[in-house]
Short mmCIF file of C-alpha atoms in Angstrom, two decimals:
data_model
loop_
_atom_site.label_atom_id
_atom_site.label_comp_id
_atom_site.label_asym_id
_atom_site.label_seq_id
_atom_site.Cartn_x
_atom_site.Cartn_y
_atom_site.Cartn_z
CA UNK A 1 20.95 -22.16 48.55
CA UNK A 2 21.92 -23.51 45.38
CA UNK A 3 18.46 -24.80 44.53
CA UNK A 4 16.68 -21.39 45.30
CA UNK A 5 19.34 -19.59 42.95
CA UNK A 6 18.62 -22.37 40.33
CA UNK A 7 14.64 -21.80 40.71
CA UNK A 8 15.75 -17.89 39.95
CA UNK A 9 17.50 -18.57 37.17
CA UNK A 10 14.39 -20.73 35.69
CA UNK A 11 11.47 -17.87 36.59
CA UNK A 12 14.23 -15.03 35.01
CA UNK A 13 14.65 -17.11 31.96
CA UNK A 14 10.57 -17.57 32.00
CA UNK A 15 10.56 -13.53 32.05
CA UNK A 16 12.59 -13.02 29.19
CA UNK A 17 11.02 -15.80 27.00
CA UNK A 18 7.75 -13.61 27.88
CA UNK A 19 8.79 -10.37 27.11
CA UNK A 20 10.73 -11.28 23.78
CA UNK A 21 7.97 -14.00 22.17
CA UNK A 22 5.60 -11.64 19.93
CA UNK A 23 2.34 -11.34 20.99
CA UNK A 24 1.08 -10.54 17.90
CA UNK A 25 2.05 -13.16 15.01
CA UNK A 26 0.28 -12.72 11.55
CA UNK A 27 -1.50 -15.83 10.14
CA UNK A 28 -0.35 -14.88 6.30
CA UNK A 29 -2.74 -18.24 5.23
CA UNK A 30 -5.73 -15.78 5.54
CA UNK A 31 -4.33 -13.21 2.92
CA UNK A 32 -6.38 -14.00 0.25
CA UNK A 33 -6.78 -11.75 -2.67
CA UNK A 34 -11.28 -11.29 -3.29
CA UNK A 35 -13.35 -12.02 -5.93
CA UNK A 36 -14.99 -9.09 -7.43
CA UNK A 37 -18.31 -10.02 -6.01
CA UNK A 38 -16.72 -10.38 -2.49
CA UNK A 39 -15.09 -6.74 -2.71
CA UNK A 40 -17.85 -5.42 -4.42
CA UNK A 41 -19.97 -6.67 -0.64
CA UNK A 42 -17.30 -5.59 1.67
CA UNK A 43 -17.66 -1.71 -0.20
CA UNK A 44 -21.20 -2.21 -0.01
CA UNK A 45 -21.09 -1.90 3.72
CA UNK A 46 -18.23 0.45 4.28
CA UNK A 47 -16.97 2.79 1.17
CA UNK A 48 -13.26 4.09 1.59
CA UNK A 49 -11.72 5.93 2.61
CA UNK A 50 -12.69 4.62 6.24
CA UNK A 51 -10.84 4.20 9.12
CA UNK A 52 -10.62 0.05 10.86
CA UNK A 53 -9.76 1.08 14.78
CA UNK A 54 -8.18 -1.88 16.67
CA UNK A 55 -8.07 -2.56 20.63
CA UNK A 56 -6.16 -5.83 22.06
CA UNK A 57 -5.04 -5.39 25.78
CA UNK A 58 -2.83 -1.96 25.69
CA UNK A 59 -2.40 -2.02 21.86
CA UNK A 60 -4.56 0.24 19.18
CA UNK A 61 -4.22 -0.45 15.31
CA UNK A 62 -5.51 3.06 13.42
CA UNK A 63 -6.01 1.73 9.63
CA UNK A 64 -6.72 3.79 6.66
CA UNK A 65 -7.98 1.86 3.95
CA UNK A 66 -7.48 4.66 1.64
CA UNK A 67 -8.91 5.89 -1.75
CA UNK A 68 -5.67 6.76 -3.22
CA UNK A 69 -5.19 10.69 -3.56
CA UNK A 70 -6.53 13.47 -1.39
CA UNK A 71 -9.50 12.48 -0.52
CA UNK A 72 -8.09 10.28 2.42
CA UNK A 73 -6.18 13.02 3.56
CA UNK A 74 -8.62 14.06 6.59
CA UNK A 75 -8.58 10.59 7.71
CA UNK A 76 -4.66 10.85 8.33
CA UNK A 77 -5.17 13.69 9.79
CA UNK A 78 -7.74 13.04 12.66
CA UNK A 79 -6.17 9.60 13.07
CA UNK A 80 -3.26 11.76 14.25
CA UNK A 81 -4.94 13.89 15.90
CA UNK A 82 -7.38 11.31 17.73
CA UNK A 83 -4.95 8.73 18.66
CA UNK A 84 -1.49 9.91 18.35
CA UNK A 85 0.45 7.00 17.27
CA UNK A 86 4.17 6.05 18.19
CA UNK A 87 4.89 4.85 14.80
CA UNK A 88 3.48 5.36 11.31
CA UNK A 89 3.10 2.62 8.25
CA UNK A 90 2.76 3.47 4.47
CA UNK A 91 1.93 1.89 1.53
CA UNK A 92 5.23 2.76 -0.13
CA UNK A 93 8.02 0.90 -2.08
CA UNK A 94 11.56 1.14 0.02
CA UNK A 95 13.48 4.05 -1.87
CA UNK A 96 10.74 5.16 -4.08
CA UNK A 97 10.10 8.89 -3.89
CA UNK A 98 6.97 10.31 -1.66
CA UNK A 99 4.82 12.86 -3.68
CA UNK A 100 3.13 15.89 -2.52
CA UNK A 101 2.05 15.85 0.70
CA UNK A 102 -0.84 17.92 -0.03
CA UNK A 103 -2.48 15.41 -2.64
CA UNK A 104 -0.89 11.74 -1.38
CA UNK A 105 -1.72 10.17 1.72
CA UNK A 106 1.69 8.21 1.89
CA UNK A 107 2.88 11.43 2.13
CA UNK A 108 0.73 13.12 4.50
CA UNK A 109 1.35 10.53 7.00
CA UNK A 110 4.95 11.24 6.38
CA UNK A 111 4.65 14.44 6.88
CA UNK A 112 2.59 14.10 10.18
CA UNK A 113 5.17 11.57 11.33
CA UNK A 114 7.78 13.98 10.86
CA UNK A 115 5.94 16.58 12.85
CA UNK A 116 4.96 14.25 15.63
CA UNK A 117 8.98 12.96 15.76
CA UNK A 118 7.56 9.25 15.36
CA UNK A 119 9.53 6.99 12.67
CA UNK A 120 7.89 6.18 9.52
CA UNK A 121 7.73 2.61 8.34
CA UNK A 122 7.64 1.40 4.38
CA UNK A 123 5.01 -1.38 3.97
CA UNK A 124 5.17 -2.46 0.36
CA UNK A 125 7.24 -4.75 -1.05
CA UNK A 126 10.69 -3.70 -2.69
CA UNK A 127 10.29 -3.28 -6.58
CA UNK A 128 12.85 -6.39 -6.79
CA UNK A 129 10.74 -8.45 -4.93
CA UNK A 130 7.79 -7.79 -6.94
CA UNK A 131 9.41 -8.38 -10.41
CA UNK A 132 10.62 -11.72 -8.73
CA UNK A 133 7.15 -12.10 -8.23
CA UNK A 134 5.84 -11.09 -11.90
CA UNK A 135 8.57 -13.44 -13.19
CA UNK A 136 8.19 -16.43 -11.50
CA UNK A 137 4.19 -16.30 -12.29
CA UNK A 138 4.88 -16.10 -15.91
CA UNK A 139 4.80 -12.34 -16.58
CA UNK A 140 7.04 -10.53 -19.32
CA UNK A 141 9.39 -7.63 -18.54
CA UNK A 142 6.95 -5.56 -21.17
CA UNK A 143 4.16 -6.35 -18.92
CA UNK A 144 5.83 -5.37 -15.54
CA UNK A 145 7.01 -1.91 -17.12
CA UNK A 146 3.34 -1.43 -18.61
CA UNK A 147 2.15 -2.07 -15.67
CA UNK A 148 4.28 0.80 -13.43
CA UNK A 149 3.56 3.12 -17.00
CA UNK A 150 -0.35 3.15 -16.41
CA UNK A 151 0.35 3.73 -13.16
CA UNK A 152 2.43 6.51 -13.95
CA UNK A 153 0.69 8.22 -16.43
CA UNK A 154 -2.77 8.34 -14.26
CA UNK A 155 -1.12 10.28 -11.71
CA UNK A 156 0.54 12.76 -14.03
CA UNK A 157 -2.86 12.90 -15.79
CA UNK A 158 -4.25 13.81 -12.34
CA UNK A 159 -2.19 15.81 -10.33
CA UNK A 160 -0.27 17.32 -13.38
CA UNK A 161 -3.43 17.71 -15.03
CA UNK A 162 -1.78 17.30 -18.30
CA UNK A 163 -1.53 14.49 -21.09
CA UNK A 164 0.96 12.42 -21.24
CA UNK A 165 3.39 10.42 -24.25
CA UNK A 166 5.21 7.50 -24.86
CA UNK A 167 8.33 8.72 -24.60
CA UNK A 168 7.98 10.87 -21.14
CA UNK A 169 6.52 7.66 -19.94
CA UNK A 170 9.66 6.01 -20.95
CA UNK A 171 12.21 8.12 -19.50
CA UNK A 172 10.22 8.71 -16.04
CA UNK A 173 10.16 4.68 -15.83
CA UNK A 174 13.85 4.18 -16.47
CA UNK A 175 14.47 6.94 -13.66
CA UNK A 176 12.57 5.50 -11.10
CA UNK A 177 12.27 1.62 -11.71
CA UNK A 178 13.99 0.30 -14.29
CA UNK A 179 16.74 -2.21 -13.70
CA UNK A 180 18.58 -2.85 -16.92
CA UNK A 181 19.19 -6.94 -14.98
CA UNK A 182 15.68 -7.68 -15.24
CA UNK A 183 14.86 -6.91 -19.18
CA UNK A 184 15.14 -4.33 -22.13
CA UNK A 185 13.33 -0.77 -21.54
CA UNK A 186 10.33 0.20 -23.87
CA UNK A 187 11.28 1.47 -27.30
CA UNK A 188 8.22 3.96 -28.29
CA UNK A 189 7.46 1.94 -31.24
CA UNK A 190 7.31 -0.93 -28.83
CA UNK A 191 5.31 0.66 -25.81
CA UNK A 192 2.98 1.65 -28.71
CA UNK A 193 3.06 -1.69 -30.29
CA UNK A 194 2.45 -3.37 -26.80
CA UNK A 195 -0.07 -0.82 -25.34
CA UNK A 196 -2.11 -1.24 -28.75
CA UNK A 197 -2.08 -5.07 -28.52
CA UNK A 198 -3.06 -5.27 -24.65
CA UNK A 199 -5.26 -2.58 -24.42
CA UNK A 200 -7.09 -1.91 -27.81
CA UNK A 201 -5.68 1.91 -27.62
CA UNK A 202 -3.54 4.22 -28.68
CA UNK A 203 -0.78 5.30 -25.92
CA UNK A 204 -0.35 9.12 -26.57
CA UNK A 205 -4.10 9.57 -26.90
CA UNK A 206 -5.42 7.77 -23.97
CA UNK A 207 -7.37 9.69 -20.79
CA UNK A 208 -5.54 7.60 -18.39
CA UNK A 209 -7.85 9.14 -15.46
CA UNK A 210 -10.75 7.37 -17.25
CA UNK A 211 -8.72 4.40 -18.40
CA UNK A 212 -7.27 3.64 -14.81
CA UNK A 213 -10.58 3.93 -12.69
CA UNK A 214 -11.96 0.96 -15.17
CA UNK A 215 -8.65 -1.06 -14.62
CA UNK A 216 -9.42 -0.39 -10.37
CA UNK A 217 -13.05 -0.56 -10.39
CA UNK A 218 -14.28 -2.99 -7.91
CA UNK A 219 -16.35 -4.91 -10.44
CA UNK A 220 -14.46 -4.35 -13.28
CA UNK A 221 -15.56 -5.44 -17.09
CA UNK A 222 -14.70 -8.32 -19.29
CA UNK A 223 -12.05 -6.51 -21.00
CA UNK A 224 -10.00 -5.45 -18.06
CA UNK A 225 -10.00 -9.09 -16.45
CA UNK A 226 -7.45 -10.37 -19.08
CA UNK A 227 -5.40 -7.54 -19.22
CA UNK A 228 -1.87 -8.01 -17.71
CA UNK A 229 -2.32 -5.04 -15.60
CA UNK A 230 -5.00 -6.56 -13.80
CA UNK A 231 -3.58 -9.96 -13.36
CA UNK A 232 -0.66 -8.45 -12.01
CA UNK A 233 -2.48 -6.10 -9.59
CA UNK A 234 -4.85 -8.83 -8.42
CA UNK A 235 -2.36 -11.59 -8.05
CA UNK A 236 0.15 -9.14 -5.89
CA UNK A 237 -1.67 -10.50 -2.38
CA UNK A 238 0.99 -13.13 -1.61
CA UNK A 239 3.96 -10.52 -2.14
CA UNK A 240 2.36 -6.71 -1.40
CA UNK A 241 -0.47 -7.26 1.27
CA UNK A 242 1.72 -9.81 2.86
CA UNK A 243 4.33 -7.55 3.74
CA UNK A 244 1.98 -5.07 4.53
CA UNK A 245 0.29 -7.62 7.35
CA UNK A 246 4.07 -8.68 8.89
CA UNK A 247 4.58 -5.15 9.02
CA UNK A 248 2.13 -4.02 11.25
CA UNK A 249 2.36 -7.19 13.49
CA UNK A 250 6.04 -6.58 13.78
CA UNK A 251 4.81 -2.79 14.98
CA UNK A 252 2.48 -3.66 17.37
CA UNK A 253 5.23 -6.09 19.46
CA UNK A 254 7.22 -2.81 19.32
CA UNK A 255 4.81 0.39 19.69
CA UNK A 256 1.18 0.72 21.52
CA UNK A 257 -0.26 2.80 18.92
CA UNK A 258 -0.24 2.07 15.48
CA UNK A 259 -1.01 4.12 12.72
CA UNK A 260 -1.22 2.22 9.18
CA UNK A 261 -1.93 3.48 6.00
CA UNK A 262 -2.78 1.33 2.86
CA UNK A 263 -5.30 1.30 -0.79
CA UNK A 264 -8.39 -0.10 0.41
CA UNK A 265 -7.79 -3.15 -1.66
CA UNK A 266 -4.89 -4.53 0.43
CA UNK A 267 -7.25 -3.76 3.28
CA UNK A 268 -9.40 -6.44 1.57
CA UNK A 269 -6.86 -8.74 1.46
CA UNK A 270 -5.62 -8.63 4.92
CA UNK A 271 -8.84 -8.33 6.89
CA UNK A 272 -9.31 -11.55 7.91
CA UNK A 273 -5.77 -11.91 9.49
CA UNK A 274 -6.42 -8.88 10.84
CA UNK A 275 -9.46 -9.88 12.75
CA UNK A 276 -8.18 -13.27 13.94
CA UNK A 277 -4.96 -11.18 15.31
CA UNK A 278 -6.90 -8.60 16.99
CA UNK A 279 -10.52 -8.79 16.67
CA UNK A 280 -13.11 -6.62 15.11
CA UNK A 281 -12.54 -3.36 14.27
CA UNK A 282 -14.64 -0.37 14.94
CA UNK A 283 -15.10 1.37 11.04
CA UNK A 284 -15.03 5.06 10.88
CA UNK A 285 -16.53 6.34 7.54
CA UNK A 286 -15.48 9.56 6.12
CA UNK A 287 -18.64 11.35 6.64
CA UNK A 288 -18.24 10.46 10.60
CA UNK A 289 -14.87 12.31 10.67
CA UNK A 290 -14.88 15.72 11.74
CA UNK A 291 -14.06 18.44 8.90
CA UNK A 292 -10.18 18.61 9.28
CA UNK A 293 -8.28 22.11 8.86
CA UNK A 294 -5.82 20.42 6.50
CA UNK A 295 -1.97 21.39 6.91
CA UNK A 296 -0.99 23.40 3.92
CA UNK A 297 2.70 24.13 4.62
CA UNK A 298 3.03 20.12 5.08
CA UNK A 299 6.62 19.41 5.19
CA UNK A 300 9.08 15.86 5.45
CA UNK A 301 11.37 17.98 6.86
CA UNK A 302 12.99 16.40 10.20
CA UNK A 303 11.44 12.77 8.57
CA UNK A 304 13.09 9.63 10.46
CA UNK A 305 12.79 6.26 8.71
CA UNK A 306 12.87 3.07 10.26
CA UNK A 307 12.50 -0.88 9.02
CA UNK A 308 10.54 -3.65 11.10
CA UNK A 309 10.90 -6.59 8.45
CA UNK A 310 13.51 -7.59 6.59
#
């Protein structure tokens, strides 16, 4: 009697080893930031935004690699639509705000989460983590606030549609990101000074719409390869996409369908993990998906958040 209850004990406690090990365990050695002739023959194949569709077992993986802005939107859409996932994954900082969810996909998906009742999930890196990051790689404060700036000021050049300055740039950085522990904020004279030295131009006169697509361009020239912005972008694999990859491993041990949303570049970097963790993907280009009636009255209201790495 004794012995049988002993051989139960051993076959529960194989159970639970079972059902609590992760199936899916990313291999973060394969995240490995491209060179520009390596992206430049991944987009020669498949041009986001696109969809990468997953199947292992029971699971699904729905991935936008996205082309950051509205564009993507109908992707998010009939992903949602198509699959109906149990949990949705961002590109987003923890605590940074969402935009409009008629022009950002970030926000669409939120929006859609909130709609479907399924928790959202923030992929990207906290902004501490990726000043640690900056730091420890030999970056300046100057260049990690020039570096959220451009950012900045290309998406109030585009959605706002109007030019920005030096000192709006200033006082929308210290609002959202600025941490008085990890250096001094921009003076004008010195964002001026700085943006002049780095980048050959001046600040308050720059098309940033312009000026940004040559600092993302796949290919990109001379001039942008030694600029800090790009440096920092490029060299962001090991924190950013990363994350990004434990993320969506840690979703699919939790969820059967998983809905993950991300620029095209971190796509890039993670593929290759990707595949090894779940196979090929199936690509869906944009032109394959079927013309979406896009939701207009998109709201986050009802939104539930939810963390999956620490």
């Amino acid at each position: 009697m004794k012995r049988n209850i002993l051989l139960l004990l051993s076959l529960f406690c194989a159970s639970c080893v079972s059902v609590f090990t992760p199936t899916f365990v990313a291999d973060t050695s394969l995240v490995v930031d491209p060179t520009p002739q390596e992206a430049r023959a991944f987009y020669d194949k498949v041009r986001p935004p696109f969809l990468a569709v997953y199947q292992k077992g029971k699971k699904t993986l729905v991935l936008l690699a996205a082309s950051h802005g509205p564009q993507s939107l109908p992707a998010v859409q009939y992903a949602f639509s198509e699959y109906i996932p149990n949990v949705a994954l961002i590109e987003r900082e923890p605590g940074f705000p969402l935009g409009n969810c008629n022009e950002h996909e970030d926000a669409y998906t939120a929006a859609w989460s909130a709609k479907h009742n399924i928790p959202l999930v923030r992929t990207d890196a906290d902004l501490e983590t990726q000043w640690k990051y900056a730091k420890k790689h030999g970056f300046s404060y100057d260049d990690f606030q020039m570096f959220w700036i451009i950012r900045n000021a290309y998406g109030f050049a585009k959605y706002e549609g109007k030019q920005t300055n030096a000192a709006q740039e200033i006082k929308d950085y210290k609002r959202t990101v600025h941490n008085p522990a990890w250096g001094e904020l921009f003076t004008e004279e010195g964002l001026l000074a700085y943006f002049n030295q780095h980048y050959q131009k001046d600040f308050n006169t720059t098309d940033f719409i312009p000026f940004y697509m040559d600092l993302m361009e796949v290919y990109p020239k001379e001039w942008v390869r030694v600029t800090p912005f790009y440096k920092i972008m490029h060299g962001q694999s090991d924190v950013r996409s990363v994350f990004i990859l434990e993320n969506i491993a840690a979703a699919l041990n939790q969820y059967q369908v998983v809905f993950s949303e991300m620029g095209a570049a971190h796509f890039i970097d993670i593929h290759k993990a990707l595949e090894k963790m779940l196979g090929k993907p199936r690509y869906i280009t944009a032109g394959q998906i079927p013309t979406q009636q896009l939701w207009q009255t998109c709201t986050l209201q009802g939104l539930e958040e939810k963390v999956l790495v620490d």
